[in-house]
Amino acid sequence: MHHVRDISMILIGSIIIALAYNFLLIPHEILSSGLSGIAMMLGIITPFDTGVLNFLLNLPLLILGVWKLGKKFITYTILSVVTISVSLSVIPVVGFTEDSILAGIFGGVIAGLGIAIVFKASGSSGGFDIIAMLLSKRSNFPLGTIISGLNAVVVIASGFVFGWDAALNTLVSIYATGKVIDLIHTNHIKLTVTIITAKGEETKDALLSGLYRGITMTEGKGGYTGEKRDILMTVITRYQLNEVKEIVKQVDPQAFMNITQTVEVAGNFDRG
């Protein structure tokens, strides 16, 4: 049942992203963040289809993700990338407004909504999200800075190709997308999850089978009841947050979870 819901969310979120691109951003030569923005730029200045370009640009990362990332995450990400690419090819490019500023703001907001829905289903829309997921397996990368730097390249490229008014609108759009994602999902790329449960072994086994992450497990005791509890701690990325919540809820609906921002991780960040 959860898989049907997640797949439905992936499809809906991905179509929303494509609608934002074709109805608001592309008609005004405004780019999105990530590889989709590069695909949009190439689709505008060349005769090649934007949807095909989006898929081809993401393909090497998707192949790498199959080897390096969790099965559920990469499967849902492939589904999202394919849906976005097909939708970009099928949905006509029609400007819904003549005001480029409004197009940038609302295009960014709607795209952010779609991306956040995909995140909620434990997937991603591809591109820089996959890069962030791969880099998150290394503890010494400042991911927020790297993603901002990659998006800055998109903005600068937009300025040279389409003019600096379009670049500023691209910057506004990317900012609006990020704020909506932060509002609906989370703005923290790395998260520490502490789980207190009476079903420690079952929860540990479920998490280890579903996530490419190591887990630290200790014993605890309830301060009021005195009952034995297991304490599990793991560090995840924001792309895995919803999946972790679902796994823990299925094993022990009474489990206590504390989710906090992680600024830096030293040492092993994964099971490998």
PDB file of C-alpha atoms in Angstrom:
ATOM      1  CA  MET A   1       0.000   0.000   0.000  1.00  0.00           C
ATOM      2  CA  HIS A   2       2.859   2.346   0.857  1.00  0.00           C
ATOM      3  CA  HIS A   3       4.511   1.611  -2.494  1.00  0.00           C
ATOM      4  CA  VAL A   4       1.349   2.551  -4.403  1.00  0.00           C
ATOM      5  CA  ARG A   5       1.091   5.803  -2.464  1.00  0.00           C
ATOM      6  CA  ASP A   6       4.774   6.624  -2.968  1.00  0.00           C
ATOM      7  CA  ILE A   7       4.686   5.860  -6.696  1.00  0.00           C
ATOM      8  CA  SER A   8       1.559   8.011  -7.076  1.00  0.00           C
ATOM      9  CA  MET A   9       3.314  10.870  -5.268  1.00  0.00           C
ATOM     10  CA  ILE A  10       6.382  10.479  -7.486  1.00  0.00           C
ATOM     11  CA  LEU A  11       4.252  10.666 -10.643  1.00  0.00           C
ATOM     12  CA  ILE A  12       2.192  13.632  -9.415  1.00  0.00           C
ATOM     13  CA  GLY A  13       5.208  15.573  -8.152  1.00  0.00           C
ATOM     14  CA  SER A  14       7.169  14.964 -11.349  1.00  0.00           C
ATOM     15  CA  ILE A  15       4.311  16.104 -13.580  1.00  0.00           C
ATOM     16  CA  ILE A  16       3.937  19.261 -11.452  1.00  0.00           C
ATOM     17  CA  ILE A  17       7.635  19.989 -11.997  1.00  0.00           C
ATOM     18  CA  ALA A  18       7.277  19.615 -15.771  1.00  0.00           C
ATOM     19  CA  LEU A  19       4.200  21.851 -15.794  1.00  0.00           C
ATOM     20  CA  ALA A  20       6.117  24.585 -13.966  1.00  0.00           C
ATOM     21  CA  TYR A  21       8.939  24.334 -16.484  1.00  0.00           C
ATOM     22  CA  ASN A  22       6.849  24.312 -19.681  1.00  0.00           C
ATOM     23  CA  PHE A  23       4.146  26.783 -18.620  1.00  0.00           C
ATOM     24  CA  LEU A  24       6.192  29.333 -16.666  1.00  0.00           C
ATOM     25  CA  LEU A  25       9.979  29.028 -16.856  1.00  0.00           C
ATOM     26  CA  ILE A  26      10.902  27.926 -20.370  1.00  0.00           C
ATOM     27  CA  PRO A  27       8.670  30.483 -22.182  1.00  0.00           C
ATOM     28  CA  HIS A  28      10.626  33.275 -20.461  1.00  0.00           C
ATOM     29  CA  GLU A  29      14.054  31.613 -20.795  1.00  0.00           C
ATOM     30  CA  ILE A  30      14.242  31.125 -17.026  1.00  0.00           C
ATOM     31  CA  LEU A  31      16.164  28.085 -15.845  1.00  0.00           C
ATOM     32  CA  SER A  32      15.553  25.753 -12.933  1.00  0.00           C
ATOM     33  CA  SER A  33      18.281  24.532 -10.629  1.00  0.00           C
ATOM     34  CA  GLY A  34      20.397  21.500 -11.373  1.00  0.00           C
ATOM     35  CA  LEU A  35      20.764  19.463 -14.522  1.00  0.00           C
ATOM     36  CA  SER A  36      17.173  20.267 -15.480  1.00  0.00           C
ATOM     37  CA  GLY A  37      18.233  23.893 -15.836  1.00  0.00           C
ATOM     38  CA  ILE A  38      21.081  22.905 -18.135  1.00  0.00           C
ATOM     39  CA  ALA A  39      18.680  20.727 -20.161  1.00  0.00           C
ATOM     40  CA  MET A  40      16.263  23.652 -20.426  1.00  0.00           C
ATOM     41  CA  MET A  41      19.014  25.969 -21.666  1.00  0.00           C
ATOM     42  CA  LEU A  42      20.195  23.467 -24.275  1.00  0.00           C
ATOM     43  CA  GLY A  43      16.604  22.781 -25.309  1.00  0.00           C
ATOM     44  CA  ILE A  44      16.033  26.491 -25.938  1.00  0.00           C
ATOM     45  CA  ILE A  45      19.207  27.202 -27.907  1.00  0.00           C
ATOM     46  CA  THR A  46      19.376  23.922 -29.859  1.00  0.00           C
ATOM     47  CA  PRO A  47      16.821  21.917 -31.869  1.00  0.00           C
ATOM     48  CA  PHE A  48      16.996  19.046 -29.373  1.00  0.00           C
ATOM     49  CA  ASP A  49      14.044  18.166 -27.175  1.00  0.00           C
ATOM     50  CA  THR A  50      14.321  19.337 -23.534  1.00  0.00           C
ATOM     51  CA  GLY A  51      12.862  16.096 -22.184  1.00  0.00           C
ATOM     52  CA  VAL A  52      15.372  13.971 -24.060  1.00  0.00           C
ATOM     53  CA  LEU A  53      18.226  16.201 -22.930  1.00  0.00           C
ATOM     54  CA  ASN A  54      17.065  16.007 -19.321  1.00  0.00           C
ATOM     55  CA  PHE A  55      17.091  12.224 -19.452  1.00  0.00           C
ATOM     56  CA  LEU A  56      20.484  11.993 -21.181  1.00  0.00           C
ATOM     57  CA  LEU A  57      22.131  14.396 -18.722  1.00  0.00           C
ATOM     58  CA  ASN A  58      20.786  12.423 -15.775  1.00  0.00           C
ATOM     59  CA  LEU A  59      21.555   8.993 -17.239  1.00  0.00           C
ATOM     60  CA  PRO A  60      25.224   8.731 -16.108  1.00  0.00           C
ATOM     61  CA  LEU A  61      24.272   9.736 -12.555  1.00  0.00           C
ATOM     62  CA  LEU A  62      21.368   7.279 -12.513  1.00  0.00           C
ATOM     63  CA  ILE A  63      23.686   4.463 -13.613  1.00  0.00           C
ATOM     64  CA  LEU A  64      26.178   5.424 -10.908  1.00  0.00           C
ATOM     65  CA  GLY A  65      23.352   5.631  -8.375  1.00  0.00           C
ATOM     66  CA  VAL A  66      22.264   2.064  -9.099  1.00  0.00           C
ATOM     67  CA  TRP A  67      25.677   0.918  -7.888  1.00  0.00           C
ATOM     68  CA  LYS A  68      26.158   3.366  -5.036  1.00  0.00           C
ATOM     69  CA  LEU A  69      22.767   4.324  -3.566  1.00  0.00           C
ATOM     70  CA  GLY A  70      19.842   2.633  -1.854  1.00  0.00           C
ATOM     71  CA  LYS A  71      17.539   0.555  -4.041  1.00  0.00           C
ATOM     72  CA  LYS A  72      14.311   2.361  -3.163  1.00  0.00           C
ATOM     73  CA  PHE A  73      15.795   5.833  -3.493  1.00  0.00           C
ATOM     74  CA  ILE A  74      17.377   5.259  -6.891  1.00  0.00           C
ATOM     75  CA  THR A  75      14.337   3.359  -8.225  1.00  0.00           C
ATOM     76  CA  TYR A  76      12.025   6.227  -7.316  1.00  0.00           C
ATOM     77  CA  THR A  77      14.552   8.743  -8.658  1.00  0.00           C
ATOM     78  CA  ILE A  78      14.684   6.923 -12.009  1.00  0.00           C
ATOM     79  CA  LEU A  79      10.876   6.958 -12.107  1.00  0.00           C
ATOM     80  CA  SER A  80      10.836  10.693 -11.391  1.00  0.00           C
ATOM     81  CA  VAL A  81      13.482  11.520 -14.011  1.00  0.00           C
ATOM     82  CA  VAL A  82      11.684   9.460 -16.665  1.00  0.00           C
ATOM     83  CA  THR A  83       8.312  11.043 -15.795  1.00  0.00           C
ATOM     84  CA  ILE A  84       9.736  14.565 -15.889  1.00  0.00           C
ATOM     85  CA  SER A  85      11.514  13.898 -19.184  1.00  0.00           C
ATOM     86  CA  VAL A  86       8.432  12.400 -20.854  1.00  0.00           C
ATOM     87  CA  SER A  87       6.221  15.180 -19.506  1.00  0.00           C
ATOM     88  CA  LEU A  88       8.590  17.858 -20.810  1.00  0.00           C
ATOM     89  CA  SER A  89       8.347  16.272 -24.255  1.00  0.00           C
ATOM     90  CA  VAL A  90       4.567  15.763 -24.224  1.00  0.00           C
ATOM     91  CA  ILE A  91       3.319  18.926 -22.491  1.00  0.00           C
ATOM     92  CA  PRO A  92       3.357  21.908 -24.870  1.00  0.00           C
ATOM     93  CA  VAL A  93       5.414  24.982 -23.992  1.00  0.00           C
ATOM     94  CA  VAL A  94       2.792  27.670 -23.383  1.00  0.00           C
ATOM     95  CA  GLY A  95       3.412  30.933 -21.536  1.00  0.00           C
ATOM     96  CA  PHE A  96       0.800  31.441 -18.806  1.00  0.00           C
ATOM     97  CA  THR A  97       1.918  35.002 -18.111  1.00  0.00           C
ATOM     98  CA  GLU A  98       3.722  37.741 -19.976  1.00  0.00           C
ATOM     99  CA  ASP A  99       5.444  38.950 -16.815  1.00  0.00           C
ATOM    100  CA  SER A 100       8.827  37.266 -16.497  1.00  0.00           C
ATOM    101  CA  ILE A 101       9.170  38.125 -12.809  1.00  0.00           C
ATOM    102  CA  LEU A 102       5.854  36.468 -11.973  1.00  0.00           C
ATOM    103  CA  ALA A 103       6.849  33.513 -14.129  1.00  0.00           C
ATOM    104  CA  GLY A 104      10.110  33.131 -12.220  1.00  0.00           C
ATOM    105  CA  ILE A 105       8.505  33.362  -8.787  1.00  0.00           C
ATOM    106  CA  PHE A 106       5.513  31.125  -9.399  1.00  0.00           C
ATOM    107  CA  GLY A 107       7.477  28.745 -11.599  1.00  0.00           C
ATOM    108  CA  GLY A 108       9.963  28.313  -8.759  1.00  0.00           C
ATOM    109  CA  VAL A 109       7.210  27.863  -6.180  1.00  0.00           C
ATOM    110  CA  ILE A 110       5.337  25.256  -8.228  1.00  0.00           C
ATOM    111  CA  ALA A 111       8.538  23.398  -9.107  1.00  0.00           C
ATOM    112  CA  GLY A 112       9.487  23.413  -5.421  1.00  0.00           C
ATOM    113  CA  LEU A 113       6.110  21.936  -4.560  1.00  0.00           C
ATOM    114  CA  GLY A 114       6.640  19.125  -7.046  1.00  0.00           C
ATOM    115  CA  ILE A 115      10.174  18.413  -5.843  1.00  0.00           C
ATOM    116  CA  ALA A 116       9.048  18.389  -2.196  1.00  0.00           C
ATOM    117  CA  ILE A 117       6.311  15.867  -3.043  1.00  0.00           C
ATOM    118  CA  VAL A 118       8.949  13.647  -4.668  1.00  0.00           C
ATOM    119  CA  PHE A 119      11.149  14.008  -1.568  1.00  0.00           C
ATOM    120  CA  LYS A 120       8.200  13.029   0.640  1.00  0.00           C
ATOM    121  CA  ALA A 121       7.957   9.783  -1.323  1.00  0.00           C
ATOM    122  CA  SER A 122      11.640   9.016  -0.573  1.00  0.00           C
ATOM    123  CA  GLY A 123      12.858   9.851  -4.076  1.00  0.00           C
ATOM    124  CA  SER A 124      14.421  12.793  -5.876  1.00  0.00           C
ATOM    125  CA  SER A 125      14.081  14.554  -9.205  1.00  0.00           C
ATOM    126  CA  GLY A 126      17.624  13.644 -10.222  1.00  0.00           C
ATOM    127  CA  GLY A 127      20.488  15.920 -11.156  1.00  0.00           C
ATOM    128  CA  PHE A 128      22.188  17.696  -8.291  1.00  0.00           C
ATOM    129  CA  ASP A 129      20.107  15.671  -5.798  1.00  0.00           C
ATOM    130  CA  ILE A 130      21.939  12.524  -6.892  1.00  0.00           C
ATOM    131  CA  ILE A 131      25.268  14.345  -6.686  1.00  0.00           C
ATOM    132  CA  ALA A 132      24.385  15.453  -3.145  1.00  0.00           C
ATOM    133  CA  MET A 133      23.406  11.908  -2.199  1.00  0.00           C
ATOM    134  CA  LEU A 134      26.676  10.510  -3.551  1.00  0.00           C
ATOM    135  CA  LEU A 135      28.753  13.211  -1.877  1.00  0.00           C
ATOM    136  CA  SER A 136      26.894  12.693   1.408  1.00  0.00           C
ATOM    137  CA  LYS A 137      28.609   9.311   1.641  1.00  0.00           C
ATOM    138  CA  ARG A 138      31.801  11.311   2.237  1.00  0.00           C
ATOM    139  CA  SER A 139      31.859  13.221   5.501  1.00  0.00           C
ATOM    140  CA  ASN A 140      34.174  16.065   4.489  1.00  0.00           C
ATOM    141  CA  PHE A 141      32.046  17.681   1.787  1.00  0.00           C
ATOM    142  CA  PRO A 142      30.138  20.894   2.649  1.00  0.00           C
ATOM    143  CA  LEU A 143      27.097  19.833   0.640  1.00  0.00           C
ATOM    144  CA  GLY A 144      25.088  23.026   0.979  1.00  0.00           C
ATOM    145  CA  THR A 145      28.000  25.055  -0.352  1.00  0.00           C
ATOM    146  CA  ILE A 146      28.613  22.614  -3.202  1.00  0.00           C
ATOM    147  CA  ILE A 147      24.981  22.588  -4.322  1.00  0.00           C
ATOM    148  CA  SER A 148      24.845  26.391  -4.128  1.00  0.00           C
ATOM    149  CA  GLY A 149      28.017  26.555  -6.196  1.00  0.00           C
ATOM    150  CA  LEU A 150      26.599  24.214  -8.840  1.00  0.00           C
ATOM    151  CA  ASN A 151      23.434  26.279  -9.037  1.00  0.00           C
ATOM    152  CA  ALA A 152      25.541  29.434  -9.342  1.00  0.00           C
ATOM    153  CA  VAL A 153      27.041  27.931 -12.491  1.00  0.00           C
ATOM    154  CA  VAL A 154      23.519  27.566 -13.907  1.00  0.00           C
ATOM    155  CA  VAL A 155      22.714  31.204 -13.075  1.00  0.00           C
ATOM    156  CA  ILE A 156      25.950  32.511 -14.621  1.00  0.00           C
ATOM    157  CA  ALA A 157      25.428  30.398 -17.742  1.00  0.00           C
ATOM    158  CA  SER A 158      21.914  31.817 -18.025  1.00  0.00           C
ATOM    159  CA  GLY A 159      23.332  35.330 -17.867  1.00  0.00           C
ATOM    160  CA  PHE A 160      25.816  34.752 -20.689  1.00  0.00           C
ATOM    161  CA  VAL A 161      23.307  32.936 -22.900  1.00  0.00           C
ATOM    162  CA  PHE A 162      20.027  34.790 -22.279  1.00  0.00           C
ATOM    163  CA  GLY A 163      21.095  38.061 -20.640  1.00  0.00           C
ATOM    164  CA  TRP A 164      21.402  39.143 -17.023  1.00  0.00           C
ATOM    165  CA  ASP A 165      17.721  39.927 -16.571  1.00  0.00           C
ATOM    166  CA  ALA A 166      17.000  36.275 -17.302  1.00  0.00           C
ATOM    167  CA  ALA A 167      19.825  35.266 -14.945  1.00  0.00           C
ATOM    168  CA  LEU A 168      18.323  37.299 -12.104  1.00  0.00           C
ATOM    169  CA  ASN A 169      14.925  35.747 -12.758  1.00  0.00           C
ATOM    170  CA  THR A 170      16.610  32.331 -12.709  1.00  0.00           C
ATOM    171  CA  LEU A 171      18.156  33.199  -9.344  1.00  0.00           C
ATOM    172  CA  VAL A 172      14.744  34.243  -7.991  1.00  0.00           C
ATOM    173  CA  SER A 173      13.192  31.027  -9.293  1.00  0.00           C
ATOM    174  CA  ILE A 174      15.879  28.811  -7.742  1.00  0.00           C
ATOM    175  CA  TYR A 175      15.513  30.668  -4.425  1.00  0.00           C
ATOM    176  CA  ALA A 176      11.722  30.237  -4.457  1.00  0.00           C
ATOM    177  CA  THR A 177      12.108  26.532  -5.220  1.00  0.00           C
ATOM    178  CA  GLY A 178      14.495  26.064  -2.309  1.00  0.00           C
ATOM    179  CA  LYS A 179      12.265  27.905   0.168  1.00  0.00           C
ATOM    180  CA  VAL A 180       9.234  25.802  -0.750  1.00  0.00           C
ATOM    181  CA  ILE A 181      11.251  22.576  -0.374  1.00  0.00           C
ATOM    182  CA  ASP A 182      12.503  23.787   3.020  1.00  0.00           C
ATOM    183  CA  LEU A 183       8.957  24.619   4.121  1.00  0.00           C
ATOM    184  CA  ILE A 184       7.388  21.319   3.071  1.00  0.00           C
ATOM    185  CA  HIS A 185      10.269  18.907   3.674  1.00  0.00           C
ATOM    186  CA  THR A 186      13.472  20.043   5.392  1.00  0.00           C
ATOM    187  CA  ASN A 187      16.345  22.370   4.568  1.00  0.00           C
ATOM    188  CA  HIS A 188      18.960  20.229   6.307  1.00  0.00           C
ATOM    189  CA  ILE A 189      20.879  17.894   4.026  1.00  0.00           C
ATOM    190  CA  LYS A 190      22.272  15.725   6.816  1.00  0.00           C
ATOM    191  CA  LEU A 191      20.137  14.665   9.772  1.00  0.00           C
ATOM    192  CA  THR A 192      20.802  12.695  12.930  1.00  0.00           C
ATOM    193  CA  VAL A 193      17.978  10.364  13.939  1.00  0.00           C
ATOM    194  CA  THR A 194      17.740   8.993  17.479  1.00  0.00           C
ATOM    195  CA  ILE A 195      15.159   6.257  18.010  1.00  0.00           C
ATOM    196  CA  ILE A 196      14.052   4.955  21.402  1.00  0.00           C
ATOM    197  CA  THR A 197      12.098   1.723  21.077  1.00  0.00           C
ATOM    198  CA  ALA A 198      11.132  -1.480  22.839  1.00  0.00           C
ATOM    199  CA  LYS A 199      11.774  -3.357  19.588  1.00  0.00           C
ATOM    200  CA  GLY A 200      15.404  -2.514  19.047  1.00  0.00           C
ATOM    201  CA  GLU A 201      16.529  -5.597  17.140  1.00  0.00           C
ATOM    202  CA  GLU A 202      13.528  -5.565  14.800  1.00  0.00           C
ATOM    203  CA  THR A 203      13.954  -1.830  14.135  1.00  0.00           C
ATOM    204  CA  LYS A 204      17.694  -2.220  13.551  1.00  0.00           C
ATOM    205  CA  ASP A 205      17.206  -5.078  11.100  1.00  0.00           C
ATOM    206  CA  ALA A 206      14.496  -3.178   9.202  1.00  0.00           C
ATOM    207  CA  LEU A 207      16.647  -0.055   8.925  1.00  0.00           C
ATOM    208  CA  LEU A 208      19.766  -1.950   7.865  1.00  0.00           C
ATOM    209  CA  SER A 209      17.848  -3.768   5.130  1.00  0.00           C
ATOM    210  CA  GLY A 210      16.193  -0.590   3.854  1.00  0.00           C
ATOM    211  CA  LEU A 211      18.967   2.006   4.152  1.00  0.00           C
ATOM    212  CA  TYR A 212      22.595   2.295   3.098  1.00  0.00           C
ATOM    213  CA  ARG A 213      23.548   3.607   6.523  1.00  0.00           C
ATOM    214  CA  GLY A 214      25.265   2.309   9.638  1.00  0.00           C
ATOM    215  CA  ILE A 215      23.452   2.308  12.989  1.00  0.00           C
ATOM    216  CA  THR A 216      24.754   2.620  16.539  1.00  0.00           C
ATOM    217  CA  MET A 217      22.683   0.751  19.143  1.00  0.00           C
ATOM    218  CA  THR A 218      22.818   1.121  22.933  1.00  0.00           C
ATOM    219  CA  GLU A 219      20.665   0.103  25.877  1.00  0.00           C
ATOM    220  CA  GLY A 220      18.639   2.579  27.896  1.00  0.00           C
ATOM    221  CA  LYS A 221      16.059   2.665  30.653  1.00  0.00           C
ATOM    222  CA  GLY A 222      12.928   4.776  30.992  1.00  0.00           C
ATOM    223  CA  GLY A 223      13.412   7.430  33.650  1.00  0.00           C
ATOM    224  CA  TYR A 224       9.815   7.159  34.871  1.00  0.00           C
ATOM    225  CA  THR A 225       8.856   3.545  34.154  1.00  0.00           C
ATOM    226  CA  GLY A 226      12.285   1.972  34.574  1.00  0.00           C
ATOM    227  CA  GLU A 227      11.545  -0.235  31.565  1.00  0.00           C
ATOM    228  CA  LYS A 228      14.353  -1.315  29.261  1.00  0.00           C
ATOM    229  CA  ARG A 229      14.560   0.477  25.933  1.00  0.00           C
ATOM    230  CA  ASP A 230      16.956   0.286  22.997  1.00  0.00           C
ATOM    231  CA  ILE A 231      18.437   3.495  21.622  1.00  0.00           C
ATOM    232  CA  LEU A 232      19.371   3.569  17.941  1.00  0.00           C
ATOM    233  CA  MET A 233      21.272   6.403  16.322  1.00  0.00           C
ATOM    234  CA  THR A 234      22.022   6.939  12.640  1.00  0.00           C
ATOM    235  CA  VAL A 235      22.911   9.791  10.306  1.00  0.00           C
ATOM    236  CA  ILE A 236      20.868  10.073   7.116  1.00  0.00           C
ATOM    237  CA  THR A 237      20.300  12.513   4.292  1.00  0.00           C
ATOM    238  CA  ARG A 238      17.087  14.463   3.868  1.00  0.00           C
ATOM    239  CA  TYR A 239      16.193  12.236   0.924  1.00  0.00           C
ATOM    240  CA  GLN A 240      15.854   9.288   3.329  1.00  0.00           C
ATOM    241  CA  LEU A 241      13.874  11.036   6.069  1.00  0.00           C
ATOM    242  CA  ASN A 242      10.417   9.914   5.071  1.00  0.00           C
ATOM    243  CA  GLU A 243      11.586   6.356   4.447  1.00  0.00           C
ATOM    244  CA  VAL A 244      13.098   6.149   7.946  1.00  0.00           C
ATOM    245  CA  LYS A 245       9.881   7.429   9.504  1.00  0.00           C
ATOM    246  CA  GLU A 246       7.850   4.804   7.669  1.00  0.00           C
ATOM    247  CA  ILE A 247      10.193   1.935   8.591  1.00  0.00           C
ATOM    248  CA  VAL A 248      10.178   2.828  12.291  1.00  0.00           C
ATOM    249  CA  LYS A 249       6.420   3.339  12.344  1.00  0.00           C
ATOM    250  CA  GLN A 250       5.811  -0.069  10.757  1.00  0.00           C
ATOM    251  CA  VAL A 251       8.022  -1.871  13.274  1.00  0.00           C
ATOM    252  CA  ASP A 252       7.059   0.059  16.418  1.00  0.00           C
ATOM    253  CA  PRO A 253       4.307   2.696  16.220  1.00  0.00           C
ATOM    254  CA  GLN A 254       5.115   3.657  19.834  1.00  0.00           C
ATOM    255  CA  ALA A 255       8.778   4.405  19.161  1.00  0.00           C
ATOM    256  CA  PHE A 256      10.132   7.832  20.082  1.00  0.00           C
ATOM    257  CA  MET A 257      12.134   9.601  17.374  1.00  0.00           C
ATOM    258  CA  ASN A 258      14.282  12.707  17.680  1.00  0.00           C
ATOM    259  CA  ILE A 259      15.472  14.250  14.393  1.00  0.00           C
ATOM    260  CA  THR A 260      18.101  16.973  14.513  1.00  0.00           C
ATOM    261  CA  GLN A 261      20.260  18.910  12.081  1.00  0.00           C
ATOM    262  CA  THR A 262      23.770  17.543  11.555  1.00  0.00           C
ATOM    263  CA  VAL A 263      26.359  20.176  10.765  1.00  0.00           C
ATOM    264  CA  GLU A 264      29.313  17.857  10.189  1.00  0.00           C
ATOM    265  CA  VAL A 265      30.102  14.146  10.297  1.00  0.00           C
ATOM    266  CA  ALA A 266      33.564  12.722  10.954  1.00  0.00           C
ATOM    267  CA  GLY A 267      34.335   9.074  10.259  1.00  0.00           C
ATOM    268  CA  ASN A 268      32.247   6.501   8.421  1.00  0.00           C
ATOM    269  CA  PHE A 269      28.898   7.784   7.203  1.00  0.00           C
ATOM    270  CA  ASP A 270      27.675   4.550   5.613  1.00  0.00           C
ATOM    271  CA  ARG A 271      27.796   0.794   6.048  1.00  0.00           C
ATOM    272  CA  GLY A 272      30.495   0.441   3.393  1.00  0.00           C
TER     273      GLY A 272
END
